[in-house]
Amino acid sequence: KKKLKISGRELLSVPIQVFGLDQLQVLEVSPERGSCLRYRMELLPQEIGCLRNLTCLYMDSNNLKKIPAEIGTLSHLERLTLSNNSLSSLPGEMGALQRLHSLHLANNSLTELPAPLCQLRSLTFLDVSDNKIDTIPSSIRHLEKLETLLLLFNSLESLPEDVCLLRNLHTLWLGNNHLRSLPAAFGELVNLDWGYNYCSCNFEGNPLESPPPEVCSRGPEGIRDYFLSLHRI
């Protein structure tokens, strides 16, 4: 088998026999999308490292509290979904997943964006919404291929200037944080769909003062003009 879905209303663990399927490429241990089920698995076994051919691992809506270091051995992994769990940290070994392009971490208990994630040079999609993250490391600039960054419903009070180096960003959700200002070079993110699709750059729910929301709604030119005017004063 190349693809396997495991389901069960009271699912507590992955059957040990699964880790002998060394040709497995897709493993899904998540309730059906749109269902009200939530599995109760708290631990992803170390044996996950035996599935060296995995390209997709779906572990949403469990009760995972820890991800084993062995996940770093899954060198073919391209998509990893860990949303709706109880994770407060991630192993540094995740920085070895250099083929990973899609990572879902929404609705966990993360308080920071783990530094190893900023080593994932192939990442194009990162969702860390609905956590407790209050800072973004400057090393985020290394995610040069990132196209989608979802940060809404966190505790961010500021953004590093390095966010403005993510020139391939098409979607950036910053809603419902504590942002009072944006970096001066924010208007350089010209690949955001300013003016065409407001959802591509969302600031709602922030007490923005510099620039104010009405300036942000004008797009990159308005933001650049705003900061230029501050320099002239």
Coordinates of C-alpha atoms in Angstrom, one line a residue:
K1 CA 0.0 0.0 0.0
K2 CA 1.1 3.5 -0.8
K3 CA -1.7 5.3 1.1
L4 CA -3.3 4.5 4.4
K5 CA -6.1 6.1 6.4
I6 CA -6.7 5.0 10.0
S7 CA -9.9 6.0 11.7
G8 CA -11.9 5.2 14.8
R9 CA -14.0 7.1 17.2
E10 CA -11.8 6.3 20.2
L11 CA -8.5 6.1 18.4
L12 CA -5.6 6.2 20.9
S13 CA -2.6 5.0 18.9
V14 CA -1.3 3.9 15.6
P15 CA -1.2 0.1 15.3
I16 CA 2.5 -1.0 15.5
Q17 CA 2.1 -3.0 12.2
V18 CA 1.8 0.3 10.3
F19 CA 5.4 1.1 10.8
G20 CA 6.4 -2.0 8.9
L21 CA 4.9 -0.6 5.7
D22 CA 8.2 0.8 4.4
Q23 CA 6.8 1.8 1.0
L24 CA 4.0 3.9 2.5
Q25 CA 3.8 7.4 1.1
V26 CA 0.6 8.9 2.6
L27 CA -0.5 8.3 6.2
E28 CA -3.7 9.9 7.4
V29 CA -4.7 9.7 11.1
S30 CA -7.2 12.5 11.2
P31 CA -11.0 12.6 11.5
E32 CA -12.9 13.3 8.3
R33 CA -12.8 16.9 7.3
G34 CA -15.9 18.7 8.5
S35 CA -16.8 16.1 11.1
C36 CA -17.0 16.8 14.8
L37 CA -14.8 13.9 15.8
R38 CA -11.5 14.5 17.6
Y39 CA -9.2 11.6 18.2
R40 CA -7.4 11.2 21.5
M41 CA -3.9 10.2 20.5
E42 CA -1.4 12.0 22.6
L43 CA 1.9 10.6 21.3
L44 CA 3.2 10.0 17.8
P45 CA 5.5 7.0 18.2
Q46 CA 9.2 7.1 17.6
E47 CA 8.7 4.4 15.0
I48 CA 7.3 7.0 12.6
G49 CA 11.0 7.3 11.6
C50 CA 10.7 3.9 9.9
L51 CA 8.4 5.3 7.2
R52 CA 11.2 6.8 5.2
N53 CA 9.1 7.1 2.0
L54 CA 6.4 9.2 3.5
T55 CA 5.5 12.3 1.5
C56 CA 2.3 13.3 3.4
L57 CA 1.5 12.9 7.1
Y58 CA -1.9 14.1 8.3
M59 CA -2.3 14.2 12.1
D60 CA -4.9 17.0 12.6
S61 CA -7.4 17.0 15.4
N62 CA -5.8 14.5 17.8
N63 CA -4.5 15.4 21.2
L64 CA -0.8 15.3 20.4
K65 CA 1.4 16.8 23.1
K66 CA 4.8 15.9 21.6
I67 CA 6.4 15.2 18.2
P68 CA 9.4 12.7 18.4
A69 CA 12.8 13.8 17.1
E70 CA 12.6 10.9 14.6
I71 CA 10.3 12.9 12.4
G72 CA 13.5 14.6 11.2
T73 CA 14.5 11.4 9.3
L74 CA 11.5 11.6 7.0
S75 CA 13.6 13.2 4.2
H76 CA 10.8 12.8 1.5
L77 CA 8.1 14.5 3.6
E78 CA 6.4 17.3 1.6
R79 CA 3.2 18.0 3.6
L80 CA 2.7 17.8 7.4
T81 CA -0.6 18.7 9.1
L82 CA -0.6 19.0 12.9
S83 CA -3.4 21.5 13.4
N84 CA -5.9 21.1 16.4
N85 CA -3.6 19.4 18.8
S86 CA -1.9 20.3 22.1
L87 CA 1.6 21.0 21.0
S88 CA 3.6 23.6 23.0
S89 CA 6.9 22.9 21.2
L90 CA 8.4 21.2 18.2
P91 CA 11.7 19.2 17.9
G92 CA 14.7 20.9 16.4
E93 CA 15.1 17.9 14.1
M94 CA 12.2 19.3 12.0
G95 CA 14.7 21.6 10.4
A96 CA 16.0 18.6 8.5
L97 CA 12.8 18.3 6.4
Q98 CA 14.2 20.1 3.4
R99 CA 11.5 18.9 1.0
L100 CA 8.6 20.1 3.2
H101 CA 6.5 22.7 1.4
S102 CA 3.3 22.8 3.4
L103 CA 3.1 22.9 7.3
H104 CA -0.1 23.3 9.2
L105 CA 0.2 24.1 13.0
A106 CA -3.0 26.1 13.6
N107 CA -4.8 25.8 17.0
N108 CA -2.0 24.4 19.2
S109 CA -0.3 26.0 22.2
L110 CA 2.9 27.3 20.6
T111 CA 4.3 30.4 22.2
E112 CA 6.9 31.1 19.6
L113 CA 7.7 30.3 16.0
P114 CA 10.4 27.6 16.4
A115 CA 13.7 28.5 14.9
P116 CA 14.1 25.2 13.1
L117 CA 11.1 26.1 10.9
C118 CA 13.0 29.0 9.5
Q119 CA 15.5 26.5 8.0
L120 CA 12.9 24.9 5.8
R121 CA 13.9 26.5 2.5
S122 CA 11.3 24.7 0.4
L123 CA 8.3 25.9 2.5
T124 CA 5.6 27.7 0.5
F125 CA 2.7 27.4 3.0
L126 CA 2.9 27.9 6.8
D127 CA -0.2 28.2 9.0
V128 CA 0.5 29.0 12.7
S129 CA -2.9 30.6 13.4
D130 CA -4.6 30.4 16.7
N131 CA -1.6 29.8 19.0
K132 CA 0.0 32.1 21.6
I133 CA 3.0 33.3 19.5
D134 CA 4.2 36.7 20.5
T135 CA 7.4 37.0 18.5
I136 CA 8.6 36.2 15.0
P137 CA 12.4 35.5 14.7
S138 CA 14.4 37.5 12.2
S139 CA 15.6 34.2 10.7
I140 CA 12.2 34.0 9.0
R141 CA 13.9 35.8 6.1
H142 CA 15.4 32.4 5.1
L143 CA 11.9 31.2 4.0
E144 CA 12.5 32.7 0.6
K145 CA 10.0 30.6 -1.2
L146 CA 7.2 31.2 1.3
E147 CA 3.9 32.2 -0.5
T148 CA 1.3 31.8 2.3
L149 CA 1.9 32.8 5.9
L150 CA -1.1 32.7 8.3
L151 CA -0.5 34.3 11.7
L152 CA -4.0 35.4 12.8
F153 CA -5.2 34.9 16.4
N154 CA -1.9 35.1 18.1
S155 CA -0.2 37.6 20.5
L156 CA 2.1 39.5 18.1
E157 CA 2.9 43.0 19.2
S158 CA 5.4 43.6 16.4
L159 CA 6.9 42.2 13.2
P160 CA 10.6 42.0 12.4
E161 CA 11.8 44.0 9.4
D162 CA 12.9 40.7 7.9
V163 CA 9.3 39.8 7.1
C164 CA 9.6 42.4 4.4
L165 CA 12.2 40.2 2.7
L166 CA 9.6 37.5 1.9
R167 CA 9.1 38.9 -1.6
N168 CA 7.2 35.8 -2.8
L169 CA 4.4 36.2 -0.3
H170 CA 1.0 36.2 -1.9
T171 CA -1.1 35.7 1.3
L172 CA -0.4 37.2 4.7
W173 CA -3.0 37.0 7.5
L174 CA -2.2 39.1 10.5
G175 CA -5.7 39.6 11.9
N176 CA -6.5 39.5 15.6
N177 CA -3.1 40.2 17.1
H178 CA -1.8 43.2 19.1
L179 CA 0.1 45.0 16.3
R180 CA 0.3 48.8 16.7
S181 CA 2.8 49.3 13.8
L182 CA 4.2 47.7 10.7
P183 CA 7.8 47.6 9.5
A184 CA 8.8 50.6 7.4
A185 CA 9.5 48.4 4.4
F186 CA 6.2 46.6 4.6
G187 CA 5.1 48.2 1.3
E188 CA 7.8 46.3 -0.5
L189 CA 5.6 43.1 -0.3
V190 CA 4.2 43.9 -3.8
N191 CA 3.2 40.3 -4.6
L192 CA 0.4 40.4 -2.1
D193 CA -2.9 40.7 -3.9
W194 CA -3.4 44.3 -2.7
G195 CA -6.7 45.8 -3.8
Y196 CA -7.8 42.6 -5.7
N197 CA -8.4 40.2 -2.8
Y198 CA -8.5 41.9 0.6
C199 CA -8.2 38.5 2.3
S200 CA -4.7 38.1 0.9
C201 CA -3.5 40.7 3.4
N202 CA -5.6 40.9 6.5
F203 CA -5.0 43.3 9.4
E204 CA -8.4 43.3 11.1
G205 CA -8.5 43.1 14.9
N206 CA -5.2 44.9 15.4
P207 CA -4.9 48.4 17.1
L208 CA -2.8 49.7 14.2
E209 CA -1.5 53.2 14.6
S210 CA 1.4 53.3 12.1
P211 CA 0.2 53.2 9.5
P212 CA -3.5 53.5 10.3
P213 CA -5.9 50.9 8.8
E214 CA -7.2 53.4 6.1
V215 CA -3.6 53.7 4.8
C216 CA -3.1 49.9 4.8
S217 CA -6.2 49.5 2.7
R218 CA -4.5 51.6 -0.1
G219 CA -1.9 48.9 -0.7
P220 CA 1.9 49.1 -1.0
E221 CA 2.0 52.5 -2.5
G222 CA 0.0 54.1 0.3
I223 CA 2.1 52.4 2.9
R224 CA 5.4 53.5 1.2
D225 CA 4.1 57.1 0.9
Y226 CA 3.1 57.1 4.6
F227 CA 6.5 56.1 5.8
L228 CA 8.2 58.4 3.4
S229 CA 6.2 61.3 4.8
L230 CA 7.3 60.4 8.3
H231 CA 11.0 60.7 7.2
R232 CA 10.3 64.2 5.8
I233 CA 8.9 65.4 9.1

